[in-house]
Structure formats: C-alpha cells, structure tokens
Amino acid sequence: MPENVAALSPDEVRQTIHELRVHQIELEMQNEELRRTQGELEAARARYFDLYDLAPVGYCTLNEKGLILEANLTAATLLGVARRALVKRILTRFILKEDQTIYYRIRKLLLETEAPQACELRMVKKDGTLFWAHLEAITALDADGKAISRIGLSDVPERRRVEEALKESEEKYRFLAASVDSMYLMDKDLTYLFMNEGHRTRFGLPLEKIIGRRYGDFHSAEDTRKISDCIGDVCKTGKPIINEHRSERDGAYFLRTFTPLMSQSPAGEISKVVIVSKDITQRKQAEKYLVETVQQLQETRDMLIQFEKEAAVGRLAVSIAHETLNPASIISSRLQFLEEENLSEQARENVRISREQLQRIVKINQDLHQSAAKQPGMLVGGDLRRVIEVGLQMTERRIKEDHVQVEYDPLPEIIPVKMERDRLVKVMVNLILNACDAMTGNQIKRLIITVHHPEDSPKRYSILLTVADNGQGIPTGNLNRIFEPFFTTKDPGKGTGLGLSVSKGIIQEHGGTIHSENNDMGGTSFIVELPLDHP
C-alpha cells in the first residue's frame, strides 16, 4: 500500500521492485502462452471445420433412439436440407421405406456387437429424389458416458448406378424377349448373336448350334438377300424398318420390325440390329377371306341386279310383242298394198322409210326376245375360227362400205369350243358392227381381231378372242355399264342398247366372260374368254 512504502527501508524497496518486475515478466510470459494456445485452438477449430463439416463424406451423430444430434454440411447437402433442420430428426425419415429393414438390421448388429457395420441402401432427399448411399456405423460414448452412434454417409459411385441401370435394362430386355413370338439379334454380317425361345423353336435345333452362325446357313439366298437389304438400310439410316415377310419354308406370314442398336465405339456406329417377328398368318388369311367374301357379295349383288333387269326385259318383251307385233303386221300388209299401186316418187320414198322403221320395230322385238331367253340350245363341239369367218362374211358389205381395214391372222390349228354356233356368230356380228359404228368419222379405220391363250393359263384351258377398233373409245365410267340393257353410247335412234346385253348373256351361257377396255389406239377392245372343249 502507498502508506506502507515510507516504512520500508531502501533495500526492502529495491527488493519489492525486483519482485514486481519478475512477476510482470511472468505475467507477460503467461499472456504470450495464452495467445499461443488460443491460436492453436483457432487452428484446430478450422481444421475441425475442414475435416468434419467440409468432408467429402457425410457424418451424423445419433442418440440411442436414432435421432440426429449433429450432422456436417456434407450430410445436409446429400439429404437436401439445411444442417439445423436435421437436428432432432430421425434418420429413417430419409431412408426409402422398402430399404429401412436394411438399416434396422445393421443398427441392431451395431448395438449387439459394437463392431463397425456397413451397408448400401436407397435414401430420399427432401425433394423426393432417390439416390444410393453407402452407410458405415460405429458406436461411441458422449461426454456424459451415454451410448451414441456415428454414421458416415457417402453417395454410391456412378458405377453402381450404371450397374443398376444395366440390370434393369437387362430385366426389361429379357421380359420383352419372353413376351414376343420371335426375337433375335444379329450383327451387320448377319451373324446370330441372340434369340429367344420362340425363335429357336422354329429351327428345331439347340441354341448352341445356331448362335454364332450366319443367317444364310439356314435360309435361301433370296431370303438372305432381302434381310441383308433391310439390315443395311437400318444401319445406314439409323431408323427402324417394318415389313411383311413370307417364309419359304412353310408359307407363313410374319411382320418383322428391325431396330438398330448403337455400339459403344466413339463414332456411335450401328453394329447390331434387333429383329422382332410376329406371326400374322391367321390375320392374312382372315384378310383374304374378308376380301373374297366382299367380292362374292359384290358379285351376288351384281348378279341379283342383272337377274332383275333380265326379268324386267322379259316382262317388257312379252308386253311389247303383244302390243306392237300385231299392229306392225297390219301396217306391213297395208304398206305392201300401197307399193302395188301407182304412187309418186315422194310417196314411194315415204313407204320405203316406213318399212325401214317397221323393220326396226321388229328387230327391237327380236332383240328383246333374245335377251329374255333363259334356256340356251344344245352346245356341240365346233371351231371358233369358223365363227369368226362367218361373222366377217355377214358384215363384209358394211366393212367395205366403211372402208375398214381388217387385221386378222387365223391360228393354224382348230380352236375347239362347245358352242351354239349361230348364237356365237350373232355375238361376233354385233361386236364387228359396234366397232364400225365407233369408227365413224375416222379417216383410217382399223379392226383388229386376235385369238390367243391367256398368259396366266399355262395348261391352256381357255381361249381369248379380242375385237379391237381405233374409234372414239368409251368413257371409263361407262366401260361396265355398256352391258346393261337399254344402255347405249350411240346417238338416239341408232341403237336399242340391247346388243351387248344380249351378247353378254350368250357368252355366259357358253361358260365364258366378256369385258371391255380402252386400248392404245384410242378405241375400245372387247375381250371374250371361252373355255376350250379339250384343254
């Protein structure tokens, strides 16, 4: 104390000052040690932050109930939440429900054995994203001596995700392979690399005797060429191809889909193609049956319409015969009496015109009777060449008057056809006269008659007779209608519209067909097909 300083001797003062200086030095040394220790603590805290909070692995401390007591930043980042939000949260909240049994199992083992445990399971981030995590767990005691668990969390390497994706892809691939009728994998050289059981059974061989061999070892050269073209197109364009294929082995139909597979090379070139083949034989047969059924229905409908028209013609023929032939007979006799009288030239011309028109009325009645006739006469063997010759003879006058050039080269051999010759001659005459009418006004008139066997009849069961002209042709919409009763393309008063209808009926009575088509000369061709008597 200051008041005590005066009582001290000089030696005591010096001693006291010395002790104070020594104490000051000691304090300064202690203060320096404290500063050094504080620096070390700050460095340790920084190292702890680097090693714990910024570690590449997530760390969590859990109490005995599994609640998170502490977590580093990496763990919070892995789980997609703030670090403070993890405290007091149960860890299973972030583990996929299906994988929680894995966690409970290692936790039980950890508490029972106190030995480190590890596992891999799927965890769920806050946003619902799944990821694979590797867990390592150890036991420890806290400051109060209570048991705690320390958990290390790390994201499973990309390799594991790739393995899982490949495994999933393989499972889907195997499921797809088992679900289709036929599936196989080939490279660009047409070598079999894989096939499912459905495709293997088509070979009737063990799989080891097929895989590694080429497509051409089991199929024809033509079939190999076709599939090679398809695989070549797929490899070139990188796009799938779908086509239909008919098996040369059993005639079955298949729908094939060619899908490219990219290789692992940097260029990404296509090296393999997957072919999925589905048997569509039953579908093709059903389609064929449907088409045939529709055609039969169409033919039946056309036949019923034709029958109705013929019935109408028959009824009309009877009515006209009764109503017109008797008056026509009376008119004819009266005209005959007038011709015997002394008439002027004008009167005689009128009588002539009247007789021509009367003959036309009679011809219409005859055509109607012919069209209404249902029962053909007796068919006997004959030569079709003779029918053509007689038809040309009967129309010779008209051909010469119209200056028609006839082109006909008869076959050297007999053309045997069962026929009623007069009725076939009537058809021939009708076709020739129709051709002459169609060429009216042409400077050059050509009538071409040909006889030949159909190209699709290798056994020569039938013969084709074609009568063609270079006239005006027939509008496409009328090519089939011209065979209908009373339908004509001629000017009014120049045709009854019954000639072709009657001709078609005669041809059908002979077991044949007739149709028309426009030809390259600009005119029309009538094609008659008749069965041969001795094919």
Coordinates of C-alpha atoms in Angstrom, one line a residue:
M1 CA 0.0 0.0 0.0
P2 CA 1.3 3.5 -0.6
E3 CA 1.2 4.4 3.1
N4 CA 3.4 1.4 3.8
V5 CA 6.1 2.4 1.3
A6 CA 7.5 5.1 3.7
A7 CA 8.1 2.5 6.4
L8 CA 10.2 0.3 4.1
S9 CA 13.9 0.6 4.0
P10 CA 15.8 1.3 0.8
D11 CA 16.8 -2.4 0.5
E12 CA 13.2 -3.5 1.0
V13 CA 12.0 -1.1 -1.7
R14 CA 14.6 -2.4 -4.1
Q15 CA 13.6 -6.0 -3.3
T16 CA 9.9 -5.2 -3.8
I17 CA 10.6 -3.5 -7.1
H18 CA 12.6 -6.5 -8.2
E19 CA 9.9 -8.9 -7.3
L20 CA 7.3 -6.8 -9.1
R21 CA 9.5 -6.8 -12.2
V22 CA 9.9 -10.6 -12.0
H23 CA 6.1 -11.0 -11.6
Q24 CA 5.5 -8.7 -14.6
I25 CA 7.8 -10.8 -16.7
E26 CA 6.0 -14.0 -15.6
L27 CA 2.6 -12.4 -16.4
E28 CA 3.8 -11.4 -19.9
M29 CA 5.1 -15.0 -20.5
Q30 CA 1.8 -16.4 -19.3
N31 CA -0.1 -14.0 -21.6
E32 CA 2.1 -15.0 -24.5
E33 CA 1.3 -18.7 -23.8
L34 CA -2.4 -17.9 -23.7
R35 CA -2.2 -16.1 -27.0
R36 CA -0.3 -19.1 -28.5
T37 CA -2.8 -21.6 -27.1
Q38 CA -5.7 -19.5 -28.4
G39 CA -4.1 -19.5 -31.9
E40 CA -3.8 -23.3 -31.7
L41 CA -7.4 -23.6 -30.7
E42 CA -8.5 -21.4 -33.7
A43 CA -6.4 -23.5 -36.0
A44 CA -7.8 -26.7 -34.5
R45 CA -11.3 -25.3 -34.9
A46 CA -10.6 -24.5 -38.6
R47 CA -9.1 -28.0 -39.1
Y48 CA -12.2 -29.5 -37.5
F49 CA -14.4 -27.5 -39.9
D50 CA -12.4 -28.7 -42.8
L51 CA -12.2 -32.3 -41.7
Y52 CA -15.8 -32.6 -40.4
D53 CA -18.1 -30.1 -41.9
L54 CA -16.4 -30.0 -45.4
A55 CA -15.5 -33.7 -45.5
P56 CA -16.4 -35.5 -48.8
V57 CA -18.4 -37.9 -46.6
G58 CA -21.5 -37.0 -44.6
Y59 CA -21.3 -37.5 -40.8
C60 CA -24.2 -37.8 -38.4
T61 CA -24.2 -38.4 -34.7
L62 CA -27.3 -40.3 -33.4
N63 CA -28.5 -41.0 -29.9
E64 CA -29.8 -44.3 -28.7
K65 CA -33.2 -43.6 -30.2
G66 CA -31.9 -42.9 -33.6
L67 CA -32.4 -39.1 -33.5
I68 CA -29.7 -37.0 -35.2
L69 CA -27.8 -35.0 -32.7
E70 CA -25.2 -33.5 -35.0
A71 CA -24.5 -33.5 -38.8
N72 CA -21.9 -32.0 -41.0
L73 CA -22.6 -29.9 -44.1
T74 CA -21.9 -32.8 -46.5
A75 CA -24.7 -34.9 -44.9
A76 CA -27.1 -31.9 -45.1
T77 CA -26.2 -31.4 -48.8
L78 CA -26.7 -35.2 -49.5
L79 CA -30.1 -35.1 -47.9
G80 CA -31.1 -31.8 -49.5
V81 CA -31.9 -29.9 -46.2
A82 CA -30.3 -27.3 -44.0
R83 CA -28.0 -28.6 -41.3
R84 CA -30.0 -27.2 -38.5
A85 CA -33.1 -28.9 -39.9
L86 CA -31.5 -32.3 -39.4
V87 CA -31.1 -31.9 -35.6
K88 CA -33.7 -33.9 -33.6
R89 CA -34.9 -35.6 -36.9
I90 CA -34.9 -39.4 -37.1
L91 CA -32.6 -40.8 -39.8
T92 CA -35.1 -43.3 -41.2
R93 CA -37.1 -40.2 -42.3
F94 CA -34.6 -40.0 -45.2
I95 CA -34.4 -43.8 -46.0
L96 CA -36.6 -45.3 -48.6
K97 CA -39.4 -47.3 -46.9
E98 CA -38.5 -50.5 -48.8
D99 CA -34.9 -50.3 -47.6
Q100 CA -35.5 -49.4 -44.0
T101 CA -35.2 -53.1 -42.9
I102 CA -31.6 -53.0 -44.1
Y103 CA -30.9 -50.0 -41.8
Y104 CA -32.6 -51.6 -38.8
R105 CA -30.6 -54.8 -39.3
I106 CA -27.2 -53.1 -39.2
R107 CA -28.3 -50.9 -36.3
K108 CA -29.3 -54.0 -34.3
L109 CA -26.0 -55.7 -35.1
L110 CA -24.1 -52.5 -34.2
L111 CA -25.7 -52.3 -30.7
E112 CA -25.3 -56.0 -30.1
T113 CA -21.7 -56.5 -31.3
E114 CA -20.4 -52.9 -31.0
A115 CA -18.5 -53.8 -34.2
P116 CA -18.5 -51.4 -37.1
Q117 CA -21.3 -52.1 -39.7
A118 CA -21.8 -51.1 -43.3
C119 CA -24.5 -51.4 -46.0
E120 CA -25.8 -49.8 -49.1
L121 CA -29.4 -48.6 -49.4
R122 CA -31.6 -46.1 -51.1
M123 CA -32.2 -42.7 -49.5
V124 CA -34.7 -40.0 -50.2
K125 CA -33.8 -36.3 -50.4
K126 CA -36.2 -33.7 -49.2
D127 CA -37.5 -33.1 -52.8
G128 CA -38.2 -36.8 -53.2
T129 CA -35.1 -37.6 -55.3
L130 CA -33.7 -41.1 -54.8
F131 CA -30.0 -41.9 -54.5
W132 CA -27.9 -44.9 -53.5
A133 CA -25.9 -44.3 -50.3
H134 CA -23.1 -46.2 -48.5
L135 CA -23.5 -46.2 -44.7
E136 CA -20.8 -47.0 -42.2
A137 CA -21.7 -47.0 -38.4
I138 CA -19.7 -47.2 -35.2
T139 CA -20.6 -46.9 -31.5
A140 CA -19.1 -44.3 -29.1
L141 CA -19.8 -42.6 -25.7
D142 CA -20.6 -39.0 -25.3
A143 CA -19.3 -36.7 -22.6
D144 CA -21.9 -37.9 -20.2
G145 CA -21.0 -41.6 -20.9
K146 CA -24.1 -42.2 -22.9
A147 CA -24.0 -44.6 -25.9
I148 CA -24.2 -42.8 -29.3
S149 CA -23.8 -43.9 -32.9
R150 CA -21.6 -42.2 -35.5
I151 CA -22.8 -42.7 -39.1
G152 CA -20.8 -42.0 -42.3
L153 CA -22.8 -41.3 -45.4
S154 CA -21.5 -41.3 -49.0
D155 CA -23.1 -41.3 -52.4
V156 CA -22.6 -44.6 -54.2
P157 CA -20.3 -44.2 -57.1
E158 CA -21.7 -43.7 -60.6
R159 CA -20.6 -47.3 -61.4
R160 CA -23.3 -48.6 -59.1
R161 CA -26.0 -46.5 -60.8
V162 CA -24.8 -47.8 -64.2
E163 CA -24.8 -51.3 -62.9
E164 CA -28.4 -50.9 -61.7
A165 CA -29.5 -49.3 -64.9
L166 CA -27.9 -52.2 -66.9
K167 CA -29.5 -54.7 -64.6
E168 CA -32.9 -53.0 -65.0
S169 CA -32.4 -52.8 -68.8
E170 CA -31.4 -56.5 -68.9
E171 CA -34.5 -57.5 -67.0
K172 CA -36.7 -55.4 -69.3
Y173 CA -34.9 -56.9 -72.3
R174 CA -35.4 -60.5 -71.1
F175 CA -39.1 -59.7 -70.3
L176 CA -39.5 -58.3 -73.8
A177 CA -37.7 -61.3 -75.3
A178 CA -40.0 -63.7 -73.4
S179 CA -43.2 -61.7 -74.3
V180 CA -42.9 -61.7 -78.1
D181 CA -43.4 -64.6 -80.6
S182 CA -39.9 -64.3 -82.1
M183 CA -36.9 -62.1 -81.3
Y184 CA -33.3 -62.3 -82.4
L185 CA -30.2 -60.2 -82.5
M186 CA -27.8 -60.1 -85.5
D187 CA -24.8 -58.0 -86.4
K188 CA -24.1 -56.4 -89.8
D189 CA -22.7 -59.6 -91.1
L190 CA -26.0 -61.4 -90.4
T191 CA -24.5 -63.5 -87.6
Y192 CA -26.9 -64.7 -84.9
L193 CA -25.9 -63.2 -81.5
F194 CA -29.0 -63.9 -79.5
M195 CA -32.5 -65.3 -79.9
N196 CA -35.4 -66.0 -77.6
E197 CA -37.0 -69.5 -77.2
G198 CA -39.9 -68.6 -79.5
H199 CA -37.5 -68.1 -82.4
R200 CA -35.3 -71.0 -81.5
T201 CA -38.2 -73.5 -81.8
R202 CA -38.6 -72.6 -85.5
F203 CA -35.2 -74.1 -86.2
G204 CA -35.7 -77.3 -84.1
L205 CA -32.0 -77.1 -83.0
P206 CA -30.2 -76.4 -79.7
L207 CA -29.3 -72.8 -79.2
E208 CA -25.5 -73.5 -79.2
K209 CA -25.8 -74.8 -82.8
I210 CA -27.4 -71.6 -84.0
I211 CA -25.7 -68.7 -82.1
G212 CA -22.5 -67.6 -83.9
R213 CA -23.7 -68.9 -87.3
R214 CA -24.9 -66.8 -90.2
Y215 CA -28.5 -66.3 -91.4
G216 CA -27.6 -67.7 -94.8
D217 CA -26.7 -71.1 -93.2
F218 CA -30.4 -71.7 -92.5
H219 CA -32.2 -69.7 -95.3
S220 CA -32.3 -69.4 -99.0
A221 CA -30.1 -67.0 -101.0
E222 CA -33.2 -64.8 -101.9
D223 CA -34.4 -64.6 -98.3
T224 CA -30.8 -63.8 -97.1
R225 CA -30.6 -61.0 -99.7
K226 CA -33.9 -59.5 -98.5
I227 CA -33.0 -59.4 -94.8
S228 CA -29.5 -58.2 -95.7
D229 CA -31.1 -55.2 -97.6
C230 CA -33.3 -54.4 -94.6
I231 CA -30.3 -54.5 -92.1
G232 CA -28.2 -52.5 -94.5
D233 CA -31.0 -49.8 -94.6
V234 CA -31.3 -49.8 -90.8
C235 CA -27.5 -49.4 -90.3
K236 CA -27.4 -46.7 -92.9
T237 CA -30.3 -44.5 -91.7
G238 CA -30.4 -45.5 -88.0
K239 CA -34.2 -45.7 -88.2
P240 CA -36.4 -48.8 -87.6
I241 CA -38.0 -50.6 -90.5
I242 CA -41.2 -52.6 -90.6
N243 CA -42.1 -55.1 -93.4
E244 CA -44.0 -58.2 -94.1
H245 CA -42.2 -61.5 -94.9
R246 CA -43.4 -64.8 -96.1
S247 CA -41.5 -67.9 -95.1
E248 CA -40.3 -70.0 -97.9
R249 CA -40.2 -73.0 -95.6
D250 CA -43.9 -73.2 -94.7
G251 CA -45.6 -70.2 -96.4
A252 CA -46.4 -68.5 -93.1
Y253 CA -46.6 -64.7 -93.0
F254 CA -44.6 -62.6 -90.5
L255 CA -44.5 -58.9 -89.6
R256 CA -40.8 -58.0 -88.9
T257 CA -39.5 -54.9 -87.1
F258 CA -35.8 -54.1 -87.5
T259 CA -34.5 -51.8 -84.6
P260 CA -30.9 -50.6 -84.6
L261 CA -28.6 -50.8 -81.5
M262 CA -25.8 -48.3 -81.1
S263 CA -22.3 -49.6 -80.4
Q264 CA -20.0 -48.4 -77.6
S265 CA -17.5 -47.0 -80.0
P266 CA -16.8 -43.2 -80.0
A267 CA -18.2 -43.0 -83.5
G268 CA -21.5 -44.4 -82.3
E269 CA -21.9 -46.5 -85.4
I270 CA -24.7 -49.1 -85.6
S271 CA -23.3 -52.6 -85.2
K272 CA -26.3 -54.7 -84.2
V273 CA -30.0 -55.0 -85.2
V274 CA -32.8 -56.5 -83.1
I275 CA -35.5 -58.2 -85.2
V276 CA -38.9 -58.8 -83.7
S277 CA -41.0 -61.2 -85.8
K278 CA -44.8 -61.7 -85.3
D279 CA -46.7 -64.5 -87.0
I280 CA -49.6 -62.8 -88.9
T281 CA -50.6 -65.8 -91.0
Q282 CA -54.1 -66.0 -89.4
R283 CA -54.6 -62.3 -89.9
K284 CA -53.6 -62.5 -93.5
Q285 CA -55.9 -65.5 -94.0
A286 CA -58.7 -63.5 -92.4
E287 CA -58.0 -60.5 -94.6
K288 CA -58.0 -62.8 -97.7
Y289 CA -61.3 -64.4 -96.6
L290 CA -62.8 -60.9 -95.9
V291 CA -61.8 -59.7 -99.4
E292 CA -63.1 -62.9 -101.0
T293 CA -66.4 -62.5 -99.0
V294 CA -66.8 -58.9 -100.1
Q295 CA -66.1 -59.8 -103.7
Q296 CA -68.6 -62.7 -103.5
L297 CA -71.2 -60.3 -102.0
Q298 CA -70.5 -57.8 -104.7
E299 CA -70.8 -60.4 -107.4
T300 CA -74.0 -61.7 -105.8
R301 CA -75.4 -58.2 -105.7
D302 CA -74.5 -57.6 -109.3
M303 CA -76.0 -60.9 -110.3
L304 CA -79.3 -60.1 -108.5
I305 CA -79.4 -56.7 -110.2
Q306 CA -78.8 -58.4 -113.5
F307 CA -81.4 -61.0 -112.9
E308 CA -83.9 -58.3 -112.0
K309 CA -83.0 -56.4 -115.2
E310 CA -83.4 -59.5 -117.3
A311 CA -86.7 -60.3 -115.6
A312 CA -87.8 -56.7 -116.4
V313 CA -86.7 -57.2 -120.0
G314 CA -88.6 -60.5 -120.2
R315 CA -91.8 -58.9 -119.0
L316 CA -91.3 -56.0 -121.3
A317 CA -90.6 -58.3 -124.2
V318 CA -93.9 -60.2 -123.7
S319 CA -95.8 -56.9 -123.4
I320 CA -94.2 -55.3 -126.5
A321 CA -94.6 -58.5 -128.5
H322 CA -98.3 -58.5 -127.8
E323 CA -98.8 -54.7 -128.1
T324 CA -96.6 -54.0 -131.2
L325 CA -96.2 -57.1 -133.4
N326 CA -99.9 -57.4 -134.3
P327 CA -100.2 -53.7 -135.3
A328 CA -96.8 -54.0 -137.0
S329 CA -98.2 -56.9 -139.1
I330 CA -101.2 -54.9 -140.1
I331 CA -99.0 -51.9 -141.0
S332 CA -96.7 -54.2 -143.1
S333 CA -99.6 -55.6 -145.1
R334 CA -101.0 -52.1 -145.8
L335 CA -97.6 -50.9 -146.9
Q336 CA -97.4 -53.9 -149.2
F337 CA -100.7 -52.9 -150.8
L338 CA -99.5 -49.3 -151.3
E339 CA -96.3 -50.5 -153.1
E340 CA -98.5 -52.2 -155.7
E341 CA -100.4 -49.0 -156.5
N342 CA -99.2 -46.3 -158.9
L343 CA -97.5 -43.9 -156.4
S344 CA -95.4 -40.8 -156.9
E345 CA -91.7 -40.9 -156.2
Q346 CA -92.2 -38.9 -152.9
A347 CA -94.9 -41.4 -151.8
R348 CA -92.8 -44.4 -152.6
E349 CA -89.9 -42.8 -150.6
N350 CA -92.3 -42.4 -147.7
V351 CA -93.4 -46.0 -147.9
R352 CA -89.7 -47.1 -148.0
I353 CA -88.9 -45.1 -144.9
S354 CA -91.9 -46.5 -143.2
R355 CA -90.9 -50.1 -144.0
E356 CA -87.4 -49.5 -142.6
Q357 CA -88.8 -48.1 -139.4
L358 CA -91.2 -51.0 -139.2
Q359 CA -88.3 -53.4 -139.6
R360 CA -86.5 -51.6 -136.8
I361 CA -89.6 -52.2 -134.6
V362 CA -89.5 -55.9 -135.5
K363 CA -85.7 -56.1 -134.7
I364 CA -86.3 -54.5 -131.3
N365 CA -88.8 -57.2 -130.6
Q366 CA -86.4 -59.9 -131.7
D367 CA -83.6 -58.5 -129.5
L368 CA -86.0 -58.3 -126.6
H369 CA -87.0 -61.9 -127.1
Q370 CA -83.3 -62.9 -127.4
S371 CA -82.5 -61.0 -124.2
A372 CA -85.4 -62.6 -122.3
A373 CA -84.5 -66.1 -123.4
K374 CA -83.3 -68.2 -120.4
Q375 CA -82.6 -71.7 -121.9
P376 CA -79.7 -72.0 -124.4
G377 CA -79.8 -74.5 -127.1
M378 CA -77.6 -77.7 -127.3
L379 CA -73.9 -76.9 -127.1
V380 CA -71.8 -79.0 -129.5
G381 CA -68.2 -79.1 -130.4
G382 CA -67.1 -76.6 -133.0
D383 CA -64.2 -74.5 -134.3
L384 CA -64.1 -70.9 -133.1
R385 CA -62.3 -69.9 -136.3
R386 CA -65.4 -70.7 -138.2
V387 CA -67.5 -68.4 -136.0
I388 CA -65.1 -65.5 -136.7
E389 CA -65.1 -66.3 -140.5
V390 CA -68.9 -66.3 -140.7
G391 CA -69.1 -63.1 -138.7
L392 CA -66.7 -61.4 -141.1
Q393 CA -68.7 -62.7 -144.1
M394 CA -72.0 -61.5 -142.7
T395 CA -70.6 -58.0 -142.1
E396 CA -68.5 -57.9 -145.3
R397 CA -70.7 -55.4 -147.0
R398 CA -70.6 -52.9 -144.1
I399 CA -66.8 -53.3 -143.8
K400 CA -66.4 -52.5 -147.5
E401 CA -68.8 -49.6 -147.4
D402 CA -67.0 -48.0 -144.4
H403 CA -63.5 -48.8 -145.9
V404 CA -62.5 -50.6 -142.7
Q405 CA -59.0 -52.3 -142.6
V406 CA -59.4 -55.8 -141.1
E407 CA -56.4 -57.3 -139.4
Y408 CA -56.9 -61.0 -138.6
D409 CA -54.4 -63.8 -138.7
P410 CA -56.2 -67.1 -138.1
L411 CA -54.5 -69.7 -136.0
P412 CA -53.3 -72.8 -138.0
E413 CA -54.9 -75.3 -135.5
I414 CA -58.5 -75.9 -134.7
I415 CA -59.9 -73.9 -131.7
P416 CA -62.3 -76.5 -130.1
V417 CA -65.2 -74.8 -128.2
K418 CA -68.5 -76.3 -127.2
M419 CA -71.0 -73.9 -128.8
E420 CA -74.3 -73.0 -130.3
R421 CA -72.7 -71.6 -133.4
D422 CA -75.5 -69.3 -134.6
R423 CA -75.6 -67.5 -131.3
L424 CA -71.8 -67.0 -131.1
V425 CA -72.0 -65.7 -134.7
K426 CA -74.6 -63.2 -133.5
V427 CA -72.1 -62.0 -130.8
M428 CA -69.3 -61.7 -133.4
V429 CA -71.5 -59.8 -135.8
N430 CA -72.6 -57.4 -133.0
L431 CA -69.0 -56.7 -131.9
I432 CA -67.9 -56.0 -135.5
L433 CA -70.9 -53.7 -136.3
N434 CA -70.3 -51.9 -133.0
A435 CA -66.7 -51.3 -133.9
C436 CA -67.7 -50.0 -137.3
D437 CA -70.1 -47.6 -135.6
A438 CA -67.4 -46.4 -133.2
M439 CA -65.0 -45.6 -136.1
T440 CA -67.5 -43.3 -137.9
G441 CA -65.7 -40.2 -138.9
N442 CA -62.2 -41.7 -138.7
Q443 CA -60.1 -41.3 -141.8
I444 CA -58.3 -44.5 -141.1
K445 CA -60.4 -47.3 -139.7
R446 CA -58.7 -50.4 -138.2
L447 CA -60.5 -53.5 -137.0
I448 CA -58.1 -56.0 -135.2
I449 CA -59.2 -59.5 -134.4
T450 CA -56.9 -61.7 -132.4
V451 CA -57.1 -65.1 -130.8
H452 CA -54.6 -66.3 -128.1
H453 CA -54.3 -68.2 -124.9
P454 CA -54.3 -66.2 -121.6
E455 CA -50.8 -65.6 -120.1
D456 CA -52.0 -66.9 -116.7
S457 CA -53.3 -70.2 -118.1
P458 CA -50.2 -72.4 -118.6
K459 CA -52.4 -75.5 -119.2
R460 CA -54.3 -73.7 -122.0
Y461 CA -57.8 -74.3 -120.5
S462 CA -59.3 -71.3 -122.2
I463 CA -59.0 -69.0 -125.3
L464 CA -59.2 -65.3 -125.6
L465 CA -61.0 -63.6 -128.6
T466 CA -60.3 -59.9 -128.9
V467 CA -62.1 -57.4 -131.2
A468 CA -60.4 -54.0 -131.1
D469 CA -61.0 -50.8 -133.0
N470 CA -59.4 -47.3 -133.2
G471 CA -62.6 -45.5 -132.7
Q472 CA -63.6 -42.9 -130.1
G473 CA -63.3 -45.2 -127.1
I474 CA -65.7 -45.4 -124.1
P475 CA -65.6 -43.1 -121.0
T476 CA -64.1 -45.1 -118.1
G477 CA -67.3 -44.8 -116.1
N478 CA -69.3 -46.5 -118.9
L479 CA -67.0 -49.5 -119.6
N480 CA -69.1 -51.7 -117.4
R481 CA -72.5 -50.1 -117.9
I482 CA -72.4 -50.7 -121.7
F483 CA -73.5 -54.3 -120.9
E484 CA -76.7 -53.1 -119.1
P485 CA -80.0 -53.5 -121.0
F486 CA -81.0 -50.3 -122.9
F487 CA -77.8 -48.5 -122.1
T488 CA -76.1 -47.2 -125.3
T489 CA -73.5 -44.6 -126.2
K490 CA -74.9 -44.2 -129.7
D491 CA -76.9 -41.3 -130.9
P492 CA -80.7 -41.5 -130.3
G493 CA -82.4 -43.7 -132.9
K494 CA -79.2 -45.6 -133.8
G495 CA -79.1 -48.3 -131.1
T496 CA -81.5 -50.1 -128.9
G497 CA -79.0 -50.7 -126.1
L498 CA -79.7 -54.4 -126.1
G499 CA -76.9 -55.8 -128.4
L500 CA -74.1 -56.0 -125.8
S501 CA -76.5 -57.1 -123.1
V502 CA -77.7 -60.0 -125.3
S503 CA -74.1 -60.8 -126.3
K504 CA -73.0 -61.0 -122.7
G505 CA -75.9 -63.4 -121.9
I506 CA -74.9 -65.6 -124.8
I507 CA -71.2 -65.7 -123.7
Q508 CA -72.2 -66.5 -120.2
E509 CA -74.4 -69.4 -121.5
H510 CA -71.3 -70.7 -123.1
G511 CA -69.4 -70.6 -119.7
G512 CA -67.3 -67.6 -120.7
T513 CA -66.9 -63.9 -119.9
I514 CA -66.8 -60.7 -121.8
H515 CA -65.4 -57.3 -120.8
S516 CA -64.3 -54.1 -122.5
E517 CA -61.3 -51.8 -122.1
N518 CA -59.8 -48.8 -123.9
N519 CA -56.8 -49.6 -126.0
D520 CA -53.6 -47.8 -127.0
M521 CA -55.1 -46.9 -130.4
G522 CA -57.7 -44.6 -128.7
G523 CA -60.5 -47.1 -129.3
T524 CA -62.1 -49.9 -127.5
S525 CA -61.2 -53.6 -127.2
F526 CA -63.8 -56.3 -126.3
I527 CA -62.2 -59.4 -124.8
V528 CA -64.2 -62.7 -124.8
E529 CA -62.8 -65.6 -122.9
L530 CA -64.3 -69.1 -123.6
P531 CA -63.5 -72.5 -122.2
L532 CA -61.8 -74.9 -124.6
D533 CA -63.6 -78.2 -125.4
H534 CA -60.5 -80.3 -124.9
P535 CA -57.9 -78.4 -122.9

